[in-house]
Amino acid sequence: MSIAVAVLADDPITEEGAIVRLNSYDEISARSLDSCHTDSAFDVLLVLANEVTGSMLTRVARVRRESGGGGRGVPVVLVANEFPEHSMLRAISLGLVNLLYRKESSFNAIARAVVSAARGCTKPGGDGVQQRLIGQIRAIRETALIPHGLNVAGLGAREVNVLRLLADGLSTKEVAGRIGCSERTIKSVIHQLVARHNLKNRTHAVAFALRTGVL
């Protein structure tokens, strides 16, 4: 059975070219992410970009959140020239398992990375140090953060929920009503996370959550 690969690129020419080239490999069946219906499964998500931007990762997050089995838990292979630190952390939280530099990669290398990701192996492809870093961060996330209800930003589930509602434009009073607690409790939650992460205010806290990929 061939490996189903959903391709997401920051321009249509790159996306179409990658799909055609990847489909020349017997073990791979590639198609555009846009053509993958929410109820259709794919084995690997391949992201091709010059720079990993917040908007692209937000799209990946939305796919994983909305896909009824089509995107949840799917490993991500990322090919790009620039990897901002905050984007790296967010990508790992979204399932990044293999990272390759676009300028130094061939389609043979990408195909190997895709196959390795589908088989649960992340050794081939990318810089060895970076691959080890990804593995270490994923291990910390899975063994130390997730069991305690935390994420790469060190935020708890309730803190994330509060920040998400604040990011949607709700006031602390409205957030309290939505969650079902007092406004004083919401202000306390905000105060504690702002102090813990040396942030300036709630706006800075929302920005911090966005940068680290929590929202």
mmCIF file of C-alpha atoms in Angstrom:
data_model
loop_
_atom_site.group_PDB
_atom_site.id
_atom_site.type_symbol
_atom_site.label_atom_id
_atom_site.label_comp_id
_atom_site.label_asym_id
_atom_site.label_seq_id
_atom_site.Cartn_x
_atom_site.Cartn_y
_atom_site.Cartn_z
ATOM 1 C CA MET A 1 0.000 0.000 0.000
ATOM 2 C CA SER A 2 1.355 3.431 -0.960
ATOM 3 C CA ILE A 3 1.924 6.203 1.574
ATOM 4 C CA ALA A 4 -0.731 8.935 1.302
ATOM 5 C CA VAL A 5 0.969 12.338 1.461
ATOM 6 C CA ALA A 6 -0.866 15.659 1.730
ATOM 7 C CA VAL A 7 1.247 18.512 0.340
ATOM 8 C CA LEU A 8 1.064 22.091 1.590
ATOM 9 C CA ALA A 9 3.283 24.723 -0.067
ATOM 10 C CA ASP A 10 3.418 28.494 0.116
ATOM 11 C CA ASP A 11 2.924 28.819 -3.649
ATOM 12 C CA PRO A 12 0.914 26.755 -6.190
ATOM 13 C CA ILE A 13 3.822 26.134 -8.587
ATOM 14 C CA THR A 14 5.919 24.498 -5.873
ATOM 15 C CA GLU A 15 2.933 22.504 -4.654
ATOM 16 C CA GLU A 16 1.953 21.185 -8.083
ATOM 17 C CA GLY A 17 5.552 20.386 -9.000
ATOM 18 C CA ALA A 18 6.126 18.527 -5.741
ATOM 19 C CA ILE A 19 2.971 16.459 -6.199
ATOM 20 C CA VAL A 20 3.947 15.419 -9.722
ATOM 21 C CA ARG A 21 7.496 14.558 -8.683
ATOM 22 C CA LEU A 22 6.525 12.649 -5.534
ATOM 23 C CA ASN A 23 3.948 10.608 -7.431
ATOM 24 C CA SER A 24 6.808 9.242 -9.541
ATOM 25 C CA TYR A 25 7.848 7.176 -6.503
ATOM 26 C CA ASP A 26 6.053 3.843 -6.319
ATOM 27 C CA GLU A 27 5.642 3.976 -2.542
ATOM 28 C CA ILE A 28 4.114 7.470 -2.430
ATOM 29 C CA SER A 29 0.689 8.825 -3.399
ATOM 30 C CA ALA A 30 0.745 12.625 -3.115
ATOM 31 C CA ARG A 31 -1.987 15.215 -3.477
ATOM 32 C CA SER A 32 -2.762 18.775 -2.448
ATOM 33 C CA LEU A 33 -3.894 19.342 1.106
ATOM 34 C CA ASP A 34 -6.847 21.286 -0.300
ATOM 35 C CA SER A 35 -8.006 18.168 -2.137
ATOM 36 C CA CYS A 36 -7.976 16.090 1.047
ATOM 37 C CA HIS A 37 -11.491 16.030 2.437
ATOM 38 C CA THR A 38 -11.917 16.195 6.183
ATOM 39 C CA ASP A 39 -12.984 12.562 6.290
ATOM 40 C CA SER A 40 -10.118 11.238 4.164
ATOM 41 C CA ALA A 41 -6.971 10.044 5.865
ATOM 42 C CA PHE A 42 -3.401 10.781 4.872
ATOM 43 C CA ASP A 43 -0.260 9.295 6.374
ATOM 44 C CA VAL A 44 2.121 12.260 6.232
ATOM 45 C CA LEU A 45 1.738 16.010 5.873
ATOM 46 C CA LEU A 46 4.541 17.537 3.797
ATOM 47 C CA VAL A 47 5.044 21.294 4.197
ATOM 48 C CA LEU A 48 7.197 23.125 1.631
ATOM 49 C CA ALA A 49 8.096 26.746 2.292
ATOM 50 C CA ASN A 50 10.789 29.360 1.991
ATOM 51 C CA GLU A 51 10.140 30.453 5.575
ATOM 52 C CA VAL A 52 7.984 28.753 8.174
ATOM 53 C CA THR A 53 5.442 31.436 9.039
ATOM 54 C CA GLY A 54 2.822 31.646 11.730
ATOM 55 C CA SER A 55 0.027 31.713 9.159
ATOM 56 C CA MET A 56 1.177 28.467 7.576
ATOM 57 C CA LEU A 57 1.458 26.726 10.943
ATOM 58 C CA THR A 58 -1.960 28.067 11.881
ATOM 59 C CA ARG A 59 -3.308 26.380 8.778
ATOM 60 C CA VAL A 60 -1.617 23.121 9.772
ATOM 61 C CA ALA A 61 -3.113 23.440 13.251
ATOM 62 C CA ARG A 62 -6.563 24.034 11.792
ATOM 63 C CA VAL A 63 -6.273 20.972 9.580
ATOM 64 C CA ARG A 64 -5.275 18.788 12.508
ATOM 65 C CA ARG A 65 -8.058 20.246 14.644
ATOM 66 C CA GLU A 66 -10.848 19.983 12.069
ATOM 67 C CA SER A 67 -9.943 16.773 10.279
ATOM 68 C CA GLY A 68 -12.074 13.871 11.406
ATOM 69 C CA GLY A 69 -9.163 11.471 11.576
ATOM 70 C CA GLY A 70 -7.573 12.897 8.441
ATOM 71 C CA GLY A 71 -5.009 15.074 10.153
ATOM 72 C CA ARG A 72 -4.920 14.277 13.863
ATOM 73 C CA GLY A 73 -1.660 12.723 14.929
ATOM 74 C CA VAL A 74 -0.249 12.737 11.406
ATOM 75 C CA PRO A 75 3.536 13.221 11.276
ATOM 76 C CA VAL A 76 4.756 16.402 9.595
ATOM 77 C CA VAL A 77 7.799 16.649 7.316
ATOM 78 C CA LEU A 78 8.938 20.232 6.872
ATOM 79 C CA VAL A 79 11.155 21.528 4.058
ATOM 80 C CA ALA A 80 12.168 25.191 4.320
ATOM 81 C CA ASN A 81 15.068 27.622 4.194
ATOM 82 C CA GLU A 82 14.356 29.500 7.420
ATOM 83 C CA PHE A 83 13.177 28.107 10.743
ATOM 84 C CA PRO A 84 12.444 30.828 13.342
ATOM 85 C CA GLU A 85 12.848 29.433 16.854
ATOM 86 C CA HIS A 86 9.240 30.005 17.852
ATOM 87 C CA SER A 87 8.062 28.383 14.618
ATOM 88 C CA MET A 88 10.184 25.326 15.361
ATOM 89 C CA LEU A 89 8.589 24.834 18.760
ATOM 90 C CA ARG A 90 5.126 25.290 17.345
ATOM 91 C CA ALA A 91 5.827 22.892 14.477
ATOM 92 C CA ILE A 92 6.995 20.223 16.920
ATOM 93 C CA SER A 93 3.794 20.631 18.897
ATOM 94 C CA LEU A 94 1.900 20.118 15.616
ATOM 95 C CA GLY A 95 3.642 16.846 14.803
ATOM 96 C CA LEU A 96 6.963 17.776 13.177
ATOM 97 C CA VAL A 97 9.189 14.691 12.959
ATOM 98 C CA ASN A 98 11.594 15.537 10.130
ATOM 99 C CA LEU A 99 13.195 18.795 9.053
ATOM 100 C CA LEU A 100 15.127 19.476 5.842
ATOM 101 C CA TYR A 101 16.774 22.572 4.409
ATOM 102 C CA ARG A 102 15.140 23.397 1.104
ATOM 103 C CA LYS A 103 18.325 24.605 -0.618
ATOM 104 C CA GLU A 104 20.179 21.442 0.309
ATOM 105 C CA SER A 105 17.409 18.907 -0.355
ATOM 106 C CA SER A 106 16.512 16.804 -3.364
ATOM 107 C CA PHE A 107 13.220 15.053 -4.021
ATOM 108 C CA ASN A 108 14.994 11.788 -3.264
ATOM 109 C CA ALA A 109 15.826 13.118 0.203
ATOM 110 C CA ILE A 110 12.265 14.392 0.683
ATOM 111 C CA ALA A 111 10.834 11.051 -0.416
ATOM 112 C CA ARG A 112 13.085 9.229 2.061
ATOM 113 C CA ALA A 113 12.018 11.587 4.852
ATOM 114 C CA VAL A 114 8.340 11.055 4.016
ATOM 115 C CA VAL A 115 8.695 7.265 4.007
ATOM 116 C CA SER A 116 10.653 7.370 7.276
ATOM 117 C CA ALA A 117 8.016 9.584 8.901
ATOM 118 C CA ALA A 118 5.218 7.245 7.804
ATOM 119 C CA ARG A 119 7.096 4.301 9.304
ATOM 120 C CA GLY A 120 7.716 6.080 12.582
ATOM 121 C CA CYS A 121 11.436 6.612 11.959
ATOM 122 C CA THR A 122 12.947 10.121 11.883
ATOM 123 C CA LYS A 123 16.632 9.411 11.317
ATOM 124 C CA PRO A 124 16.902 9.967 7.520
ATOM 125 C CA GLY A 125 16.901 13.482 6.135
ATOM 126 C CA GLY A 126 17.809 16.813 7.664
ATOM 127 C CA ASP A 127 20.705 17.854 9.856
ATOM 128 C CA GLY A 128 21.587 15.293 12.522
ATOM 129 C CA VAL A 129 21.765 17.870 15.319
ATOM 130 C CA GLN A 130 18.381 19.299 14.384
ATOM 131 C CA GLN A 131 16.828 15.849 14.195
ATOM 132 C CA ARG A 132 18.140 15.030 17.655
ATOM 133 C CA LEU A 133 16.797 18.349 18.939
ATOM 134 C CA ILE A 134 13.361 17.574 17.528
ATOM 135 C CA GLY A 135 13.468 14.167 19.159
ATOM 136 C CA GLN A 136 14.517 15.592 22.522
ATOM 137 C CA ILE A 137 11.811 18.274 22.527
ATOM 138 C CA ARG A 138 9.169 15.733 21.501
ATOM 139 C CA ALA A 139 10.329 13.407 24.295
ATOM 140 C CA ILE A 140 10.133 16.216 26.870
ATOM 141 C CA ARG A 141 6.690 17.157 25.588
ATOM 142 C CA GLU A 142 5.368 13.597 25.719
ATOM 143 C CA THR A 143 6.931 12.485 29.016
ATOM 144 C CA ALA A 144 7.074 15.646 31.100
ATOM 145 C CA LEU A 145 4.584 18.192 29.752
ATOM 146 C CA ILE A 146 1.542 16.358 28.384
ATOM 147 C CA PRO A 147 1.138 14.068 31.459
ATOM 148 C CA HIS A 148 0.896 17.214 33.586
ATOM 149 C CA GLY A 149 -1.491 19.021 31.255
ATOM 150 C CA LEU A 150 1.192 21.387 29.969
ATOM 151 C CA ASN A 151 2.643 22.265 26.555
ATOM 152 C CA VAL A 152 5.888 23.637 25.128
ATOM 153 C CA ALA A 153 4.986 27.072 26.508
ATOM 154 C CA GLY A 154 4.475 25.693 30.013
ATOM 155 C CA LEU A 155 0.804 26.696 30.065
ATOM 156 C CA GLY A 156 -1.996 24.661 31.593
ATOM 157 C CA ALA A 157 -5.248 23.811 29.811
ATOM 158 C CA ARG A 158 -7.258 26.455 31.683
ATOM 159 C CA GLU A 159 -4.647 29.120 30.959
ATOM 160 C CA VAL A 160 -4.742 28.259 27.264
ATOM 161 C CA ASN A 161 -8.538 28.402 27.269
ATOM 162 C CA VAL A 162 -8.499 31.827 28.919
ATOM 163 C CA LEU A 163 -5.905 33.182 26.483
ATOM 164 C CA ARG A 164 -7.803 31.786 23.506
ATOM 165 C CA LEU A 165 -10.965 33.610 24.567
ATOM 166 C CA LEU A 166 -9.015 36.815 25.225
ATOM 167 C CA ALA A 167 -7.482 36.505 21.751
ATOM 168 C CA ASP A 168 -11.028 36.307 20.383
ATOM 169 C CA GLY A 169 -11.686 39.746 21.863
ATOM 170 C CA LEU A 170 -13.645 38.798 24.982
ATOM 171 C CA SER A 171 -13.283 40.815 28.191
ATOM 172 C CA THR A 172 -12.316 39.146 31.461
ATOM 173 C CA LYS A 173 -15.972 39.327 32.507
ATOM 174 C CA GLU A 174 -17.092 37.663 29.303
ATOM 175 C CA VAL A 175 -14.382 35.014 29.636
ATOM 176 C CA ALA A 176 -15.565 34.279 33.169
ATOM 177 C CA GLY A 177 -19.129 33.879 31.938
ATOM 178 C CA ARG A 178 -18.048 31.601 29.115
ATOM 179 C CA ILE A 179 -15.957 29.355 31.373
ATOM 180 C CA GLY A 180 -18.346 29.469 34.310
ATOM 181 C CA CYS A 181 -16.290 31.064 37.056
ATOM 182 C CA SER A 182 -15.803 34.478 38.643
ATOM 183 C CA GLU A 183 -14.048 37.359 36.933
ATOM 184 C CA ARG A 184 -11.705 37.445 39.929
ATOM 185 C CA THR A 185 -10.607 33.883 39.117
ATOM 186 C CA ILE A 186 -9.882 34.817 35.502
ATOM 187 C CA LYS A 187 -7.821 37.824 36.587
ATOM 188 C CA SER A 188 -5.910 35.573 38.984
ATOM 189 C CA VAL A 189 -5.161 33.079 36.215
ATOM 190 C CA ILE A 190 -3.865 35.891 34.001
ATOM 191 C CA HIS A 191 -1.812 37.430 36.809
ATOM 192 C CA GLN A 192 -0.148 34.122 37.674
ATOM 193 C CA LEU A 193 0.874 33.238 34.113
ATOM 194 C CA VAL A 194 2.074 36.803 33.417
ATOM 195 C CA ALA A 195 4.257 36.692 36.545
ATOM 196 C CA ARG A 196 5.517 33.146 35.870
ATOM 197 C CA HIS A 197 6.699 33.962 32.356
ATOM 198 C CA ASN A 198 7.888 37.545 33.076
ATOM 199 C CA LEU A 199 5.328 39.036 30.714
ATOM 200 C CA LYS A 200 4.053 42.620 30.798
ATOM 201 C CA ASN A 201 0.288 42.208 30.597
ATOM 202 C CA ARG A 202 -2.525 40.079 29.154
ATOM 203 C CA THR A 203 -1.821 41.315 25.618
ATOM 204 C CA HIS A 204 1.778 40.193 25.975
ATOM 205 C CA ALA A 205 0.524 36.859 27.322
ATOM 206 C CA VAL A 206 -1.679 36.319 24.257
ATOM 207 C CA ALA A 207 1.242 37.197 21.989
ATOM 208 C CA PHE A 208 3.461 34.746 23.905
ATOM 209 C CA ALA A 209 0.918 31.958 23.423
ATOM 210 C CA LEU A 210 0.659 32.733 19.716
ATOM 211 C CA ARG A 211 4.448 32.761 19.224
ATOM 212 C CA THR A 212 4.902 29.457 20.958
ATOM 213 C CA GLY A 213 2.097 27.849 18.967
ATOM 214 C CA VAL A 214 -0.294 27.249 21.833
ATOM 215 C CA LEU A 215 -3.104 29.215 20.156
#
